[in-house]
mmCIF file of C-alpha atoms in Angstrom:
data_model
loop_
_atom_site.group_PDB
_atom_site.id
_atom_site.type_symbol
_atom_site.label_atom_id
_atom_site.label_comp_id
_atom_site.label_asym_id
_atom_site.label_seq_id
_atom_site.Cartn_x
_atom_site.Cartn_y
_atom_site.Cartn_z
ATOM 1 C CA MET A 757 3.590 33.286 -28.647
ATOM 2 C CA PRO A 758 3.430 30.329 -31.060
ATOM 3 C CA THR A 759 6.632 29.564 -32.910
ATOM 4 C CA PRO A 760 6.334 30.810 -36.509
ATOM 5 C CA THR A 761 6.229 28.075 -39.117
ATOM 6 C CA LYS A 762 9.536 27.607 -40.876
ATOM 7 C CA GLY A 763 9.793 27.821 -44.611
ATOM 8 C CA PRO A 764 7.419 29.094 -47.290
ATOM 9 C CA ARG A 765 3.637 29.085 -46.952
ATOM 10 C CA LEU A 766 1.615 26.320 -48.542
ATOM 11 C CA GLY A 767 0.227 27.635 -51.789
ATOM 12 C CA GLY A 768 2.253 30.821 -51.829
ATOM 13 C CA SER A 769 0.329 33.376 -49.776
ATOM 14 C CA PRO A 770 -1.033 33.450 -46.229
ATOM 15 C CA THR A 771 -4.640 33.580 -47.411
ATOM 16 C CA HIS A 772 -4.092 30.715 -49.820
ATOM 17 C CA GLU A 773 -2.544 28.686 -47.016
ATOM 18 C CA ARG A 774 -5.459 29.421 -44.657
ATOM 19 C CA LEU A 775 -7.926 28.327 -47.320
ATOM 20 C CA MET A 776 -6.001 25.143 -48.105
ATOM 21 C CA LEU A 777 -5.735 24.158 -44.464
ATOM 22 C CA ALA A 778 -9.414 24.950 -43.841
ATOM 23 C CA ASN A 779 -10.423 22.835 -46.822
ATOM 24 C CA LEU A 780 -8.198 19.990 -45.693
ATOM 25 C CA ALA A 781 -9.676 20.105 -42.182
ATOM 26 C CA THR A 782 -13.209 20.169 -43.608
ATOM 27 C CA SER A 783 -12.513 17.113 -45.764
ATOM 28 C CA LEU A 784 -10.880 15.354 -42.843
ATOM 29 C CA PHE A 785 -13.893 15.838 -40.557
ATOM 30 C CA GLU A 786 -16.267 14.940 -43.370
ATOM 31 C CA HIS A 787 -14.598 11.648 -44.307
ATOM 32 C CA GLY A 788 -12.646 10.785 -41.162
ATOM 33 C CA LYS A 789 -9.586 9.901 -43.219
ATOM 34 C CA ILE A 790 -7.849 11.663 -46.099
ATOM 35 C CA THR A 791 -4.749 11.024 -48.175
ATOM 36 C CA THR A 792 -2.589 14.068 -48.805
ATOM 37 C CA THR A 793 1.065 15.020 -48.949
ATOM 38 C CA GLU A 794 3.056 14.583 -45.783
ATOM 39 C CA ALA A 795 3.786 18.329 -45.529
ATOM 40 C CA LYS A 796 0.108 19.246 -45.685
ATOM 41 C CA ALA A 797 -0.848 16.492 -43.250
ATOM 42 C CA LYS A 798 1.700 17.765 -40.740
ATOM 43 C CA ARG A 799 0.399 21.310 -41.075
ATOM 44 C CA VAL A 800 -3.284 20.447 -40.820
ATOM 45 C CA ARG A 801 -2.942 18.277 -37.722
ATOM 46 C CA PRO A 802 -2.448 21.058 -35.125
ATOM 47 C CA LEU A 803 -5.266 23.087 -36.658
ATOM 48 C CA ALA A 804 -7.681 20.154 -36.723
ATOM 49 C CA GLU A 805 -6.819 19.059 -33.189
ATOM 50 C CA LYS A 806 -7.499 22.557 -31.873
ATOM 51 C CA LEU A 807 -10.876 22.463 -33.634
ATOM 52 C CA ILE A 808 -11.680 19.141 -31.908
ATOM 53 C CA THR A 809 -10.718 20.654 -28.557
ATOM 54 C CA LYS A 810 -13.166 23.473 -29.245
ATOM 55 C CA ALA A 811 -15.810 20.954 -30.264
ATOM 56 C CA LYS A 812 -15.339 19.120 -26.961
ATOM 57 C CA ARG A 813 -16.200 22.271 -25.015
ATOM 58 C CA GLY A 814 -19.304 22.485 -27.191
ATOM 59 C CA ASP A 815 -20.779 25.917 -26.297
ATOM 60 C CA LEU A 816 -21.957 28.626 -28.670
ATOM 61 C CA HIS A 817 -18.741 30.603 -28.548
ATOM 62 C CA ASN A 818 -16.664 27.571 -29.490
ATOM 63 C CA ARG A 819 -19.121 26.693 -32.260
ATOM 64 C CA ARG A 820 -18.584 30.176 -33.706
ATOM 65 C CA GLN A 821 -14.827 29.777 -33.374
ATOM 66 C CA ILE A 822 -15.068 26.561 -35.407
ATOM 67 C CA GLN A 823 -17.299 28.203 -37.983
ATOM 68 C CA ARG A 824 -14.584 30.761 -38.647
ATOM 69 C CA VAL A 825 -12.505 27.916 -40.116
ATOM 70 C CA ILE A 826 -15.049 25.377 -41.330
ATOM 71 C CA ARG A 827 -17.735 26.933 -43.499
ATOM 72 C CA ASN A 828 -19.704 23.758 -44.151
ATOM 73 C CA LYS A 829 -22.469 23.609 -41.517
ATOM 74 C CA ASP A 830 -23.012 19.871 -41.932
ATOM 75 C CA VAL A 831 -19.395 19.257 -41.061
ATOM 76 C CA VAL A 832 -19.571 21.687 -38.112
ATOM 77 C CA HIS A 833 -22.600 19.808 -36.782
ATOM 78 C CA ARG A 834 -20.886 16.448 -37.185
ATOM 79 C CA LEU A 835 -17.828 17.816 -35.405
ATOM 80 C CA MET A 836 -19.834 19.161 -32.474
ATOM 81 C CA ALA A 837 -22.308 16.263 -32.204
ATOM 82 C CA GLU A 838 -20.182 13.189 -32.946
ATOM 83 C CA ILE A 839 -16.454 13.796 -33.072
ATOM 84 C CA GLY A 840 -16.134 16.073 -30.006
ATOM 85 C CA PRO A 841 -18.094 13.849 -27.569
ATOM 86 C CA PHE A 842 -16.310 10.726 -28.869
ATOM 87 C CA TYR A 843 -12.980 12.157 -27.681
ATOM 88 C CA SER A 844 -14.259 13.215 -24.245
ATOM 89 C CA ASP A 845 -11.912 10.745 -22.505
ATOM 90 C CA ARG A 846 -8.858 11.424 -24.691
ATOM 91 C CA ASN A 847 -6.596 14.335 -23.878
ATOM 92 C CA GLY A 848 -5.155 15.361 -27.232
ATOM 93 C CA GLY A 849 -3.698 13.162 -29.954
ATOM 94 C CA TYR A 850 -6.972 12.854 -31.852
ATOM 95 C CA LEU A 851 -5.336 12.412 -35.248
ATOM 96 C CA ARG A 852 -2.910 9.880 -36.648
ATOM 97 C CA ILE A 853 -0.567 10.407 -39.603
ATOM 98 C CA THR A 854 0.769 7.324 -41.378
ATOM 99 C CA ARG A 855 3.195 7.669 -44.250
ATOM 100 C CA THR A 856 2.497 5.874 -47.496
ATOM 101 C CA LEU A 857 4.387 5.388 -50.722
ATOM 102 C CA PRO A 858 5.451 8.560 -52.622
ATOM 103 C CA ARG A 859 3.037 9.853 -55.256
ATOM 104 C CA LYS A 860 3.467 8.716 -58.824
ATOM 105 C CA GLY A 861 4.257 11.663 -61.045
ATOM 106 C CA ASP A 862 6.089 14.014 -58.709
ATOM 107 C CA ASN A 863 7.381 11.535 -56.083
ATOM 108 C CA ALA A 864 5.922 13.698 -53.313
ATOM 109 C CA PRO A 865 5.930 11.907 -49.936
ATOM 110 C CA MET A 866 2.302 11.050 -49.199
ATOM 111 C CA ALA A 867 0.536 10.333 -45.915
ATOM 112 C CA VAL A 868 -2.845 9.235 -44.611
ATOM 113 C CA ILE A 869 -4.243 11.429 -41.825
ATOM 114 C CA GLU A 870 -7.191 10.000 -39.930
ATOM 115 C CA LEU A 871 -9.278 10.452 -36.801
ATOM 116 C CA VAL A 872 -8.167 7.971 -34.143
ATOM 117 C CA SER A 873 -11.128 5.621 -33.810
ATOM 118 C CA GLU A 874 -9.878 3.575 -30.848
ATOM 119 C CA LYS A 875 -10.668 4.373 -27.250
ATOM 120 C CA THR A 876 -7.676 4.907 -24.960
ATOM 121 C CA VAL A 877 -6.406 1.948 -22.944
ATOM 122 C CA THR A 878 -7.288 3.688 -19.680
ATOM 123 C CA ALA A 879 -10.785 4.453 -20.887
ATOM 124 C CA GLU A 880 -11.363 0.832 -21.913
ATOM 125 C CA ALA A 881 -10.027 -0.493 -18.615
ATOM 126 C CA GLU A 882 -12.234 1.896 -16.678
ATOM 127 C CA ALA A 883 -15.240 0.869 -18.722
ATOM 128 C CA ALA A 884 -14.487 -2.799 -18.029
ATOM 129 C CA ARG A 885 -14.036 -2.251 -14.298
ATOM 130 C CA LYS A 886 -16.888 0.275 -14.148
ATOM 131 C CA THR A 887 -14.695 2.373 -11.844
ATOM 132 C CA LYS A 888 -12.223 5.201 -12.133
ATOM 133 C CA PHE A 889 -8.538 4.671 -11.449
ATOM 134 C CA ALA A 890 -7.312 5.845 -8.073
ATOM 135 C CA LYS A 891 -5.288 8.699 -9.559
ATOM 136 C CA ASP A 892 -8.426 10.061 -11.228
ATOM 137 C CA GLN A 893 -10.634 9.732 -8.163
ATOM 138 C CA PRO A 894 -8.511 9.982 -5.023
ATOM 139 C CA ALA A 895 -11.452 10.201 -2.611
ATOM 140 C CA GLU A 896 -13.073 6.911 -3.557
ATOM 141 C CA ALA A 897 -10.199 4.432 -3.172
ATOM 142 C CA PRO A 898 -9.608 4.742 0.621
ATOM 143 C CA LYS A 899 -13.330 4.455 1.246
ATOM 144 C CA SER A 900 -13.621 1.107 -0.509
ATOM 145 C CA VAL A 901 -10.687 -0.264 1.523
ATOM 146 C CA GLU A 902 -12.379 0.866 4.708
ATOM 147 C CA THR A 903 -15.636 -0.753 3.779
ATOM 148 C CA GLN A 904 -13.830 -4.004 2.973
ATOM 149 C CA GLU A 905 -12.138 -3.951 6.333
ATOM 150 C CA ALA A 906 -15.414 -3.210 8.001
ATOM 151 C CA GLU A 907 -17.061 -6.087 6.188
ATOM 152 C CA ALA A 908 -14.411 -8.695 6.956
ATOM 153 C CA PRO A 909 -14.787 -8.676 10.765
ATOM 154 C CA ALA A 910 -18.543 -8.422 10.342
ATOM 155 C CA SER A 911 -18.673 -11.626 8.325
ATOM 156 C CA ALA A 912 -16.432 -13.313 10.880
ATOM 157 C CA ASP A 913 -18.903 -12.169 13.503
ATOM 158 C CA GLU A 914 -21.749 -13.912 11.771
ATOM 159 C CA ALA A 915 -19.787 -17.126 11.296
ATOM 160 C CA ALA A 916 -19.073 -17.588 14.971
ATOM 161 C CA ASP A 917 -21.696 -17.176 17.667
ATOM 162 C CA SER A 918 -19.455 -16.318 20.576
ATOM 163 C CA ALA A 919 -18.445 -12.732 21.285
ATOM 164 C CA GLU A 920 -14.833 -13.872 21.171
ATOM 165 C CA ALA A 921 -15.110 -14.446 17.410
ATOM 166 C CA THR A 922 -13.975 -10.897 16.593
ATOM 167 C CA GLU A 923 -10.777 -11.717 18.417
ATOM 168 C CA ALA A 924 -10.396 -15.092 16.647
ATOM 169 C CA PRO A 925 -10.649 -14.542 12.870
ATOM 170 C CA PHE A 926 -9.409 -18.075 12.068
ATOM 171 C CA GLY A 927 -11.399 -20.107 14.564
ATOM 172 C CA GLU A 928 -10.440 -21.402 17.980
ATOM 173 C CA GLY A 929 -6.842 -20.866 19.048
ATOM 174 C CA SER A 930 -6.330 -17.773 16.889
ATOM 175 C CA HIS A 931 -6.165 -14.090 17.849
ATOM 176 C CA ALA A 932 -6.451 -10.923 15.787
ATOM 177 C CA PRO A 933 -3.338 -8.686 15.902
ATOM 178 C CA LEU A 934 -3.179 -6.062 18.623
ATOM 179 C CA GLU A 935 -2.995 -2.425 17.643
ATOM 180 C CA ASP A 936 0.549 -1.909 18.940
ATOM 181 C CA GLY A 937 1.780 -5.046 17.101
ATOM 182 C CA SER A 938 2.765 -6.845 20.307
ATOM 183 C CA GLN A 939 2.047 -10.492 21.035
ATOM 184 C CA PRO A 940 -1.330 -11.293 22.609
ATOM 185 C CA GLU A 941 -1.118 -13.267 25.879
ATOM 186 C CA GLY A 942 -0.879 -17.007 25.157
ATOM 187 C CA PHE A 943 -0.709 -16.707 21.353
ATOM 188 C CA PRO A 944 3.019 -16.970 20.443
ATOM 189 C CA ILE A 945 2.774 -18.129 16.791
ATOM 190 C CA LYS A 946 2.640 -15.555 13.998
ATOM 191 C CA GLY A 947 0.453 -16.139 10.944
ATOM 192 C CA ASN A 948 0.639 -14.468 7.516
ATOM 193 C CA ALA A 949 -2.923 -14.380 6.204
ATOM 194 C CA SER A 950 -2.007 -13.742 2.544
ATOM 195 C CA SER A 951 0.620 -16.506 2.168
ATOM 196 C CA LYS A 952 -1.146 -18.888 4.624
ATOM 197 C CA LEU A 953 2.108 -19.612 6.444
ATOM 198 C CA TYR A 954 2.724 -19.625 10.179
ATOM 199 C CA HIS A 955 5.987 -18.981 11.959
ATOM 200 C CA VAL A 956 6.950 -20.529 15.314
ATOM 201 C CA PRO A 957 9.077 -18.475 17.750
ATOM 202 C CA GLY A 958 12.804 -18.813 17.056
ATOM 203 C CA SER A 959 12.385 -19.797 13.387
ATOM 204 C CA SER A 960 14.277 -17.876 10.704
ATOM 205 C CA HIS A 961 11.369 -15.698 9.538
ATOM 206 C CA TYR A 962 9.731 -15.123 12.914
ATOM 207 C CA GLU A 963 11.322 -11.763 13.704
ATOM 208 C CA ARG A 964 10.671 -10.152 10.344
ATOM 209 C CA THR A 965 7.110 -11.372 9.962
ATOM 210 C CA THR A 966 4.375 -8.911 10.753
ATOM 211 C CA ALA A 967 1.656 -10.991 12.354
ATOM 212 C CA GLU A 968 -1.696 -10.652 10.649
ATOM 213 C CA VAL A 969 -3.089 -13.261 13.024
ATOM 214 C CA TRP A 970 -1.708 -14.954 16.133
ATOM 215 C CA PHE A 971 -2.107 -18.629 16.994
ATOM 216 C CA ALA A 972 -1.973 -20.364 20.365
ATOM 217 C CA SER A 973 -0.379 -23.532 18.989
ATOM 218 C CA GLU A 974 0.828 -25.143 15.760
ATOM 219 C CA GLU A 975 -2.219 -27.421 15.729
ATOM 220 C CA ALA A 976 -4.548 -24.402 15.844
ATOM 221 C CA ALA A 977 -2.636 -22.822 12.957
ATOM 222 C CA GLU A 978 -2.830 -25.966 10.828
ATOM 223 C CA ALA A 979 -6.492 -26.379 11.644
ATOM 224 C CA ALA A 980 -7.023 -22.894 10.218
ATOM 225 C CA GLY A 981 -5.360 -23.962 6.962
ATOM 226 C CA PHE A 982 -1.935 -22.420 7.668
ATOM 227 C CA GLN A 983 1.354 -24.176 6.854
ATOM 228 C CA LEU A 984 4.961 -24.003 7.957
ATOM 229 C CA PRO A 985 7.249 -22.135 5.543
ATOM 230 C CA PRO A 986 8.538 -24.566 2.841
ATOM 231 C CA SER A 987 12.151 -24.283 4.094
ATOM 232 C CA GLN A 988 11.142 -25.565 7.528
ATOM 233 C CA ARG A 989 8.726 -28.318 6.503
ATOM 234 C CA GLU A 990 11.316 -31.045 5.896
ATOM 235 C CA ALA A 991 13.085 -30.410 9.165
ATOM 236 C CA LYS A 992 9.851 -30.811 11.034
ATOM 237 C CA ASP A 993 8.987 -34.021 9.203
ATOM 238 C CA GLU A 994 12.369 -35.505 10.118
ATOM 239 C CA GLU A 995 11.888 -34.520 13.727
ATOM 240 C CA SER A 996 8.479 -36.107 13.885
ATOM 241 C CA SER A 997 9.739 -39.298 12.200
ATOM 242 C CA SER A 998 12.678 -39.544 14.584
ATOM 243 C CA GLU A 999 10.286 -39.081 17.462
ATOM 244 C CA ASP A 1000 8.195 -41.939 16.098
ATOM 245 C CA GLU A 1001 11.233 -44.218 15.972
ATOM 246 C CA SER A 1002 12.206 -43.491 19.522
ATOM 247 C CA MET B 650 27.719 39.311 -67.305
ATOM 248 C CA ALA B 651 30.107 36.425 -66.693
ATOM 249 C CA VAL B 652 30.429 34.191 -69.743
ATOM 250 C CA PRO B 653 32.382 30.880 -70.147
ATOM 251 C CA LYS B 654 35.643 31.442 -71.983
ATOM 252 C CA ARG B 655 35.749 28.038 -73.687
ATOM 253 C CA LYS B 656 33.375 25.341 -74.757
ATOM 254 C CA MET B 657 33.246 22.538 -72.146
ATOM 255 C CA SER B 658 34.685 19.320 -73.629
ATOM 256 C CA ARG B 659 32.540 16.175 -73.801
ATOM 257 C CA SER B 660 35.167 14.507 -71.587
ATOM 258 C CA ASN B 661 34.721 17.066 -68.832
ATOM 259 C CA THR B 662 30.967 16.925 -69.162
ATOM 260 C CA ARG B 663 30.976 13.133 -68.920
ATOM 261 C CA SER B 664 33.424 13.123 -66.002
ATOM 262 C CA ARG B 665 31.050 15.415 -64.119
ATOM 263 C CA ARG B 666 28.022 13.343 -64.990
ATOM 264 C CA SER B 667 29.738 10.132 -63.928
ATOM 265 C CA GLN B 668 29.157 11.270 -60.343
ATOM 266 C CA TRP B 669 25.367 11.349 -60.801
ATOM 267 C CA LYS B 670 24.486 8.115 -59.027
ATOM 268 C CA ALA B 671 21.286 6.651 -57.789
ATOM 269 C CA SER B 672 21.344 4.849 -54.465
ATOM 270 C CA ALA B 673 19.330 1.770 -53.685
ATOM 271 C CA VAL B 674 16.180 2.359 -51.623
ATOM 272 C CA HIS B 675 16.453 0.916 -48.120
ATOM 273 C CA LEU B 676 13.824 -1.805 -47.867
ATOM 274 C CA VAL B 677 12.697 -3.864 -44.894
ATOM 275 C CA PRO B 678 10.315 -6.838 -44.742
ATOM 276 C CA CYS B 679 6.745 -5.940 -43.779
ATOM 277 C CA ALA B 680 6.011 -6.500 -40.082
ATOM 278 C CA ASN B 681 2.770 -8.281 -40.987
ATOM 279 C CA ARG B 682 3.721 -11.966 -40.728
ATOM 280 C CA ALA B 683 1.290 -12.962 -43.429
ATOM 281 C CA CYS B 684 2.895 -10.465 -45.839
ATOM 282 C CA LYS B 685 6.677 -10.143 -45.273
ATOM 283 C CA GLU B 686 6.931 -8.128 -48.513
ATOM 284 C CA LEU B 687 9.877 -5.741 -48.811
ATOM 285 C CA LYS B 688 8.827 -2.108 -48.351
ATOM 286 C CA PRO B 689 10.436 1.249 -47.465
ATOM 287 C CA GLN B 690 10.820 1.762 -43.735
ATOM 288 C CA HIS B 691 8.221 3.752 -41.707
ATOM 289 C CA VAL B 692 5.694 3.497 -44.530
ATOM 290 C CA ALA B 693 2.369 1.674 -44.698
ATOM 291 C CA CYS B 694 2.938 -1.568 -46.620
ATOM 292 C CA PRO B 695 1.903 -1.126 -50.268
ATOM 293 C CA ASN B 696 1.223 -4.863 -50.550
ATOM 294 C CA CYS B 697 -1.052 -5.532 -47.551
ATOM 295 C CA GLY B 698 -1.869 -1.937 -46.564
ATOM 296 C CA GLN B 699 -1.034 -2.409 -42.888
ATOM 297 C CA TYR B 700 1.166 -0.344 -40.613
ATOM 298 C CA SER B 701 1.995 -1.598 -37.086
ATOM 299 C CA GLY B 702 -0.913 -4.037 -37.143
ATOM 300 C CA ARG B 703 -3.460 -1.479 -38.357
ATOM 301 C CA GLN B 704 -5.128 -1.400 -41.769
ATOM 302 C CA VAL B 705 -4.233 2.064 -43.104
ATOM 303 C CA VAL B 706 -4.725 1.903 -46.877
ATOM 304 C CA GLU B 707 -6.439 -0.474 -49.254
ATOM 305 C CA PRO B 708 -3.850 -2.860 -50.734
ATOM 306 C CA ALA B 709 -3.144 -2.103 -54.381
#
């Protein structure tokens, strides 16, 4: 059961209140924006939003439900044909009340109540991406990932002629990860495909790295565009320079 | 019907009325950086007509 409205009716009697609210809602849908007292704006908002919800459903029964409140057929048509479809991607909150300065004369707090003309952020983002978000369409997201995965080895296939290419996604001396995560025979170096870093056995990050690709040697890794982690680069340079001196 | 026993003195009347005070309206600068006019809080600016970056009313 809806909570009864506190305080006296607008206008004095229940019928008077119904008429005032119906007239306010009619004017609101006719003009899109009306200035009224804050009390009336707050009372007309739930009524008008329920009418928009009915307009969104858009069948004959809901049209008749709207016509019980709004007597002007032009406004009913505008509500069903323009306003309802416009809010198809917005779940409630169709109206906005902004307070303005009190009225001259009786100092009544005034407000502007208007139809929200902006699209929701989610709706705009979806329009820009031309896709639905994963939470809205759970079936589609895993599929696209699968297709991407299917495409990546396929393109690698085309790049290299040999049958071994599926096993070597980064050229000669590399090996795709095994399903159980263990090290392929003769490929001890782990590579992280997203950060483009490789880790030699015994280095600080080797144990915690999940290998996305394995390399046979450091040269093969560097040939594929992979680097040592920044913390280990200097040490290696010093080693190589000392080797040069000796 | 209850009726006052004595006429209320001007002194008493004025003492009572001395408590009738108006308080200053709380004003804040408009959030619109081009405007910055003082206005009541939570109200569309009467000078530029904006509220939270949105044109709500025509400026007076």
